[in-house]
mmCIF file of N, CA and C in Angstrom:
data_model
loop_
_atom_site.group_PDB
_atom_site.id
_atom_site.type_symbol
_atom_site.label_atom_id
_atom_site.label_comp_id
_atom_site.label_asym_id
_atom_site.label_seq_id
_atom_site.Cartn_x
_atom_site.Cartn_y
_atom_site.Cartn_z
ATOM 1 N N UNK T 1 0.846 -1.180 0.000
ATOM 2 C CA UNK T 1 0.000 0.000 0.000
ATOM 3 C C UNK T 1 0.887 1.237 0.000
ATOM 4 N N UNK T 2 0.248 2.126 -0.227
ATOM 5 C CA UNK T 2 1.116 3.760 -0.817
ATOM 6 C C UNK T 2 1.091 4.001 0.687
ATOM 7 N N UNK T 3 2.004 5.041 0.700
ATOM 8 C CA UNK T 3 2.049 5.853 2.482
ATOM 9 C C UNK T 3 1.285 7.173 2.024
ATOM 10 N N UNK T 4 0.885 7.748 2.712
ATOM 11 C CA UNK T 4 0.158 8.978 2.396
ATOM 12 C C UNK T 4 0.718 10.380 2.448
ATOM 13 N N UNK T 5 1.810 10.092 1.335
ATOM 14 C CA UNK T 5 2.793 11.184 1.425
ATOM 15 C C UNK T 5 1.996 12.645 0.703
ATOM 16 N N UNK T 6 1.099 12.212 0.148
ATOM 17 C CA UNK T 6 0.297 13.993 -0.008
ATOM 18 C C UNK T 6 -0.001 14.435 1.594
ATOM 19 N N UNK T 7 -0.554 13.855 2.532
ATOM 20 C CA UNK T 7 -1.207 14.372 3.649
ATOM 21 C C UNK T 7 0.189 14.869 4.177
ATOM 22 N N UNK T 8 1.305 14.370 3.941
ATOM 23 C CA UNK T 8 2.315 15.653 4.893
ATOM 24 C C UNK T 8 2.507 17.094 3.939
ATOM 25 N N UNK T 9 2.154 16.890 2.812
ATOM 26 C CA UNK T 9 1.879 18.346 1.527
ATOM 27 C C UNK T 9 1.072 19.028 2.124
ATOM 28 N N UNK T 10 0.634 20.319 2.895
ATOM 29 C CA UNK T 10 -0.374 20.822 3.102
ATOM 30 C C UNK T 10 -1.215 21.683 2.373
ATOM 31 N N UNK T 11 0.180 22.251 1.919
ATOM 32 C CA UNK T 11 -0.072 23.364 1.028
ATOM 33 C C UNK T 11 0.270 23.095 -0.479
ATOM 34 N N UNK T 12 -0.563 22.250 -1.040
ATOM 35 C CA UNK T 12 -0.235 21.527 -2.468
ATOM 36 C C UNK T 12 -2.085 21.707 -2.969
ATOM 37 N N UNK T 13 -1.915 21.680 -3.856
ATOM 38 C CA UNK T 13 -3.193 21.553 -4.810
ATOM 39 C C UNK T 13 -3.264 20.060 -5.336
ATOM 40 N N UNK T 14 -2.963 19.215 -5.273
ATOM 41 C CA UNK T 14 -2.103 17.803 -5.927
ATOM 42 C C UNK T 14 -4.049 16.971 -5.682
ATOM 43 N N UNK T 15 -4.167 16.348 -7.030
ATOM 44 C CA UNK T 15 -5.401 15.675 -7.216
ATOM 45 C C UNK T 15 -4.593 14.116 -7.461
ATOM 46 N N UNK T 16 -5.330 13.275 -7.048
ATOM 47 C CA UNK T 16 -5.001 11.590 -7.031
ATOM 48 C C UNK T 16 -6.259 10.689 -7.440
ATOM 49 N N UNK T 17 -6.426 9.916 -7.752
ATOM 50 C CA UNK T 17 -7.277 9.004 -7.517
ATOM 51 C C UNK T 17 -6.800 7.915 -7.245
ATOM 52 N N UNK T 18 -7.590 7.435 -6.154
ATOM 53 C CA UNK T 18 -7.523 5.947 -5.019
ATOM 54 C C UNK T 18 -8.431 5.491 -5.299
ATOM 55 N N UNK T 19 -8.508 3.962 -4.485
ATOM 56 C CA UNK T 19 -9.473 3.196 -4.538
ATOM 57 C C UNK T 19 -10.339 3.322 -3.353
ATOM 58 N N UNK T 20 -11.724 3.307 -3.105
ATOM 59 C CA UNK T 20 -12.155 3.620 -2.215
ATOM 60 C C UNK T 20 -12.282 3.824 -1.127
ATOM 61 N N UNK T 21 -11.639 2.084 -0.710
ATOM 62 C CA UNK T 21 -11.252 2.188 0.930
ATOM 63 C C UNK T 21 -10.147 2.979 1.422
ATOM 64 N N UNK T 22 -9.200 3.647 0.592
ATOM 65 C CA UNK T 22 -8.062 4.291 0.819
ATOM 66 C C UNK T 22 -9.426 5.623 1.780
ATOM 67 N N UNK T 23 -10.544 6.046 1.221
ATOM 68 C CA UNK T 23 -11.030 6.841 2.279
ATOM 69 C C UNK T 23 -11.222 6.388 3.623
ATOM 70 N N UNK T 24 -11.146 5.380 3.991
ATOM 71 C CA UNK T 24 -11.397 4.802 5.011
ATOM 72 C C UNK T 24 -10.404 5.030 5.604
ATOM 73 N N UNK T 25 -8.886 4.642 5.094
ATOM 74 C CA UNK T 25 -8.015 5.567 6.405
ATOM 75 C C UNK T 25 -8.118 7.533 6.093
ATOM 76 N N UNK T 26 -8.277 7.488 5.394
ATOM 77 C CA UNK T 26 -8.380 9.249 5.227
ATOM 78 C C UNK T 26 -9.129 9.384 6.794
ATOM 79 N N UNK T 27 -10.052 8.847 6.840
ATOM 80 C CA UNK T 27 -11.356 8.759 8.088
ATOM 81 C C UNK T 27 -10.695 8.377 9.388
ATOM 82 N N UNK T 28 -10.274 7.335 9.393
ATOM 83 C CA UNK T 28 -9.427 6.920 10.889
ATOM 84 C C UNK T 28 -7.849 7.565 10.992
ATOM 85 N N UNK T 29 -7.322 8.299 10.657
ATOM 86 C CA UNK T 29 -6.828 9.278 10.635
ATOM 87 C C UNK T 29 -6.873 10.665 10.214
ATOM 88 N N UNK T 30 -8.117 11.065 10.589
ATOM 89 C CA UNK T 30 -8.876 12.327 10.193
ATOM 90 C C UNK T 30 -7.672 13.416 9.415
ATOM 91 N N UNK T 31 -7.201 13.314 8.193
ATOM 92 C CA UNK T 31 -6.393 13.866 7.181
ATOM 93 C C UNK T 31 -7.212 15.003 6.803
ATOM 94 N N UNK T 32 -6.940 15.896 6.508
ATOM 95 C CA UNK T 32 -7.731 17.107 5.965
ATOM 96 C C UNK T 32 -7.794 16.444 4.228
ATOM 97 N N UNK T 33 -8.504 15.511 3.979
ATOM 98 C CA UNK T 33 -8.484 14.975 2.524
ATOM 99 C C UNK T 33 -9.805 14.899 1.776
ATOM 100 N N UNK T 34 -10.354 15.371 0.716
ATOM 101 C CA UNK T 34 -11.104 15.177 0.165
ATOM 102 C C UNK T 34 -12.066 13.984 -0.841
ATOM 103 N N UNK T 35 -12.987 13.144 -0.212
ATOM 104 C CA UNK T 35 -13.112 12.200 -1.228
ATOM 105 C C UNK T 35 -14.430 12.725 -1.820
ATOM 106 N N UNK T 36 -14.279 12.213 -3.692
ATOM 107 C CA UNK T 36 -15.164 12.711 -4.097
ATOM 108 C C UNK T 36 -15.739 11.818 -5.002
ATOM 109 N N UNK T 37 -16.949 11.538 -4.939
ATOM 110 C CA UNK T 37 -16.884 10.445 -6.068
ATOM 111 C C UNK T 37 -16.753 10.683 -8.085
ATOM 112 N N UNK T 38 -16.439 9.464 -8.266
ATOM 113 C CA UNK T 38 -16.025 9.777 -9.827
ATOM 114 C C UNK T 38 -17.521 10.463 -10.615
ATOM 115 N N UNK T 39 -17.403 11.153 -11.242
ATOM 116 C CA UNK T 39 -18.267 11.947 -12.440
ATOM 117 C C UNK T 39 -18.858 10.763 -12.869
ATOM 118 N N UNK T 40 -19.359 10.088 -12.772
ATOM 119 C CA UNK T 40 -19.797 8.537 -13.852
ATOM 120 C C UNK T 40 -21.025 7.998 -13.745
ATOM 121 N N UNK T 41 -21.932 7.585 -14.672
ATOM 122 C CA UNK T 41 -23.411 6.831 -14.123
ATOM 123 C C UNK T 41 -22.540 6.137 -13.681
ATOM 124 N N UNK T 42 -23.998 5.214 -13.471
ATOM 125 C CA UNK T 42 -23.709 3.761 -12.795
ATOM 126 C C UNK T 42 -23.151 2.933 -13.844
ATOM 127 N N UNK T 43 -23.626 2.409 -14.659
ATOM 128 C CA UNK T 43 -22.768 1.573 -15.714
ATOM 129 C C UNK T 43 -21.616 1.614 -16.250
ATOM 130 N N UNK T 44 -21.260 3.001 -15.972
ATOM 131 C CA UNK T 44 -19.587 3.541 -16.202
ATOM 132 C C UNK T 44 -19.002 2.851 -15.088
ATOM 133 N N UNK T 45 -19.429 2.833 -13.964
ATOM 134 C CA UNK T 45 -19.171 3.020 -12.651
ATOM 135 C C UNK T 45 -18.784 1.449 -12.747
ATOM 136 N N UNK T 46 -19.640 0.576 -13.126
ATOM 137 C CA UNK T 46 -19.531 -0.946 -13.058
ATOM 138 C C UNK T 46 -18.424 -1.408 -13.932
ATOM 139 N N UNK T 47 -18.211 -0.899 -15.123
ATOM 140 C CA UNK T 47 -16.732 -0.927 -15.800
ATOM 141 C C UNK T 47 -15.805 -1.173 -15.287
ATOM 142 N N UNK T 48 -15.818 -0.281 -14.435
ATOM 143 C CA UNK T 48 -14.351 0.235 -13.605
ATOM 144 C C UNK T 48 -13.931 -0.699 -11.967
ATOM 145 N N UNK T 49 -15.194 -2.052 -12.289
ATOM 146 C CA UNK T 49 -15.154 -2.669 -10.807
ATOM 147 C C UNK T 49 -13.857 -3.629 -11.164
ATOM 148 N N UNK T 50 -12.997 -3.939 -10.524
ATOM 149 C CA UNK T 50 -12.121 -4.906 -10.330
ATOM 150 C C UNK T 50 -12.579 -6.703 -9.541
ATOM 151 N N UNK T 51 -12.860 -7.718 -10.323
ATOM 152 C CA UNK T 51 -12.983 -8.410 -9.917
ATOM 153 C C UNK T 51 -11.911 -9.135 -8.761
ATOM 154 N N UNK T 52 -11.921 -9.440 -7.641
ATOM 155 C CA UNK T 52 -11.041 -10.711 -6.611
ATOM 156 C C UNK T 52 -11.482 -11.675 -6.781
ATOM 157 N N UNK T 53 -10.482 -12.972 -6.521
ATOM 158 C CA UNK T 53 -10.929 -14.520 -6.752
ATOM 159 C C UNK T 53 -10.503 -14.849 -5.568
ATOM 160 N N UNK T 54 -11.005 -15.665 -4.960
ATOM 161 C CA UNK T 54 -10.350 -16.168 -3.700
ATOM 162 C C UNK T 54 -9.619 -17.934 -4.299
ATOM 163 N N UNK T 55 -8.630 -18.187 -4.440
ATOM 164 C CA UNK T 55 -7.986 -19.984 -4.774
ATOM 165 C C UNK T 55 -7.427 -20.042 -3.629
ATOM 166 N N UNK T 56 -7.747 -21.370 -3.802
ATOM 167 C CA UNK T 56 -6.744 -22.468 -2.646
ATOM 168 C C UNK T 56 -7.378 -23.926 -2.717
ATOM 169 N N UNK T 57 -5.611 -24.890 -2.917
ATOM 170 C CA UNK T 57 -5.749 -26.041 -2.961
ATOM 171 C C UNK T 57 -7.090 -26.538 -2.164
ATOM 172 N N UNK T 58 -7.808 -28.040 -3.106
ATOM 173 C CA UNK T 58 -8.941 -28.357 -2.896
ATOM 174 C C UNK T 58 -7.976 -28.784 -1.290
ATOM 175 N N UNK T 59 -7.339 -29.324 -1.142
ATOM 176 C CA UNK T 59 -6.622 -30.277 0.226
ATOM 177 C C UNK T 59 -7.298 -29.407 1.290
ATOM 178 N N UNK T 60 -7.311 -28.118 1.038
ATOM 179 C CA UNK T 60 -7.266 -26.982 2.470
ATOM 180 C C UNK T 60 -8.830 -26.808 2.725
ATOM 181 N N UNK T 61 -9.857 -27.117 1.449
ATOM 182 C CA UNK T 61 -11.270 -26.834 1.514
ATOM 183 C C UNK T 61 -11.965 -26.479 2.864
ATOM 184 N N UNK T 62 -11.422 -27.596 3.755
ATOM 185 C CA UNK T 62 -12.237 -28.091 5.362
ATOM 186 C C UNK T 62 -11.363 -27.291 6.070
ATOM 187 N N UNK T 63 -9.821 -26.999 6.064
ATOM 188 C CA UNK T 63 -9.237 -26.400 6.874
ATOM 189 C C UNK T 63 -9.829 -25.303 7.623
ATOM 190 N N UNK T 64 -9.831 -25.432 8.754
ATOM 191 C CA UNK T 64 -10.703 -24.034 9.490
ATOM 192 C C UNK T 64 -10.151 -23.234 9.589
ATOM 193 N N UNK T 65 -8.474 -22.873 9.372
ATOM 194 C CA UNK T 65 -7.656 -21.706 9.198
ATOM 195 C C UNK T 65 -8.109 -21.141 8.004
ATOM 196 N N UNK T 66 -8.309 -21.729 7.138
ATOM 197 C CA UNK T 66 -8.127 -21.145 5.628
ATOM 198 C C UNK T 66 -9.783 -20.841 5.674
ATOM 199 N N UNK T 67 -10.939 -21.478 5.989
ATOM 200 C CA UNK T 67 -12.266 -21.307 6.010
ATOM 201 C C UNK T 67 -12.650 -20.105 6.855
ATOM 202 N N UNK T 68 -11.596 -19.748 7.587
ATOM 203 C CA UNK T 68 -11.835 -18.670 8.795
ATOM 204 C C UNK T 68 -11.344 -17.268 8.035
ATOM 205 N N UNK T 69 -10.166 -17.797 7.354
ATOM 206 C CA UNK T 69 -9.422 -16.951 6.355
ATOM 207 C C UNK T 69 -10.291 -16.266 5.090
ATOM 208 N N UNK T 70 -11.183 -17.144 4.549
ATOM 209 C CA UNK T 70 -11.498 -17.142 3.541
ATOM 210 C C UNK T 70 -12.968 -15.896 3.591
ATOM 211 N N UNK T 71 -13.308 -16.701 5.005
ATOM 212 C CA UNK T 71 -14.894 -15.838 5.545
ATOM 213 C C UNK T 71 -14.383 -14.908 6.142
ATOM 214 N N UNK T 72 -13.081 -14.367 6.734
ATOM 215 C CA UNK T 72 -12.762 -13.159 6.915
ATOM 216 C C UNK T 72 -12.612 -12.049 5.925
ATOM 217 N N UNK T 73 -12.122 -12.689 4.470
ATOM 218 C CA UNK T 73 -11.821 -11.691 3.751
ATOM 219 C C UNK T 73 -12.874 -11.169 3.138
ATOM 220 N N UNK T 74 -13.491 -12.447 2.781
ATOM 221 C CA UNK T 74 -15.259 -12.247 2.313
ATOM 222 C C UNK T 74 -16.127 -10.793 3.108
ATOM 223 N N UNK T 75 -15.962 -11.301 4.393
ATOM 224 C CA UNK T 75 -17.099 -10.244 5.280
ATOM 225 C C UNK T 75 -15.773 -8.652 5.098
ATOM 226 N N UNK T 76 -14.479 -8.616 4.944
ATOM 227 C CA UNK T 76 -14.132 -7.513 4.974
ATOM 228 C C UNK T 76 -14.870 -6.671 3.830
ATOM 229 N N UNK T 77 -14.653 -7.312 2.746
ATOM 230 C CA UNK T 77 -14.701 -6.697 1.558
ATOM 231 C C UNK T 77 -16.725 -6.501 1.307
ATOM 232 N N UNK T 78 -17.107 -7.464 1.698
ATOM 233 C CA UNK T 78 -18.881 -6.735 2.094
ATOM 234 C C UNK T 78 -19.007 -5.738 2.993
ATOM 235 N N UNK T 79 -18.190 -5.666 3.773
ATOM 236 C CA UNK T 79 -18.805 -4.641 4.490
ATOM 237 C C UNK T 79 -17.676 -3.303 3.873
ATOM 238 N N UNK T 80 -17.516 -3.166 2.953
ATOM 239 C CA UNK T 80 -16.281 -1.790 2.251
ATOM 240 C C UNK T 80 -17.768 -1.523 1.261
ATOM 241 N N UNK T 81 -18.163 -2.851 0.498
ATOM 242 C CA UNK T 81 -19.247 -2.522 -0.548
ATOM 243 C C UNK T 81 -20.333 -0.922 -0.066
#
């Protein structure tokens, strides 16, 4: 992940685009940062989604590390939606 070397810029005009949850630390480190959403309908908007796959050997299927793993990353990324 990037470090948030604009937020030590104070005095910069400097425009970026991130991925969403990057507002989420903007938020838990209350940054004087602006999020704005993109200019775009919705169908533009769906273009621009990045699919994740979750793999792993069938062997690990039952593993409750990897099942714990798997439903952790799951519920992170629903609850960012």
């Amino acid at each position: 992940e990037q470090s948030l070397f604009m937020a030590a810029q104070p005095d910069n005009l400097l425009l970026a685009t991130a991925p969403r949850y990057c507002q989420y630390y903007n938020q838990l480190h209350q940054l004087p940062l602006v999020a704005l959403p993109l200019p775009f309908d919705e169908s533009q908007q769906k273009k621009l989604e990045v699919p994740f796959t979750l793999l792993w050997h069938k062997r690990n299927s039952h593993n409750p590390k990897i099942v714990w793993l798997r439903e952790t990353i799951k519920n992170l990324y629903a609850s960012m939606a």
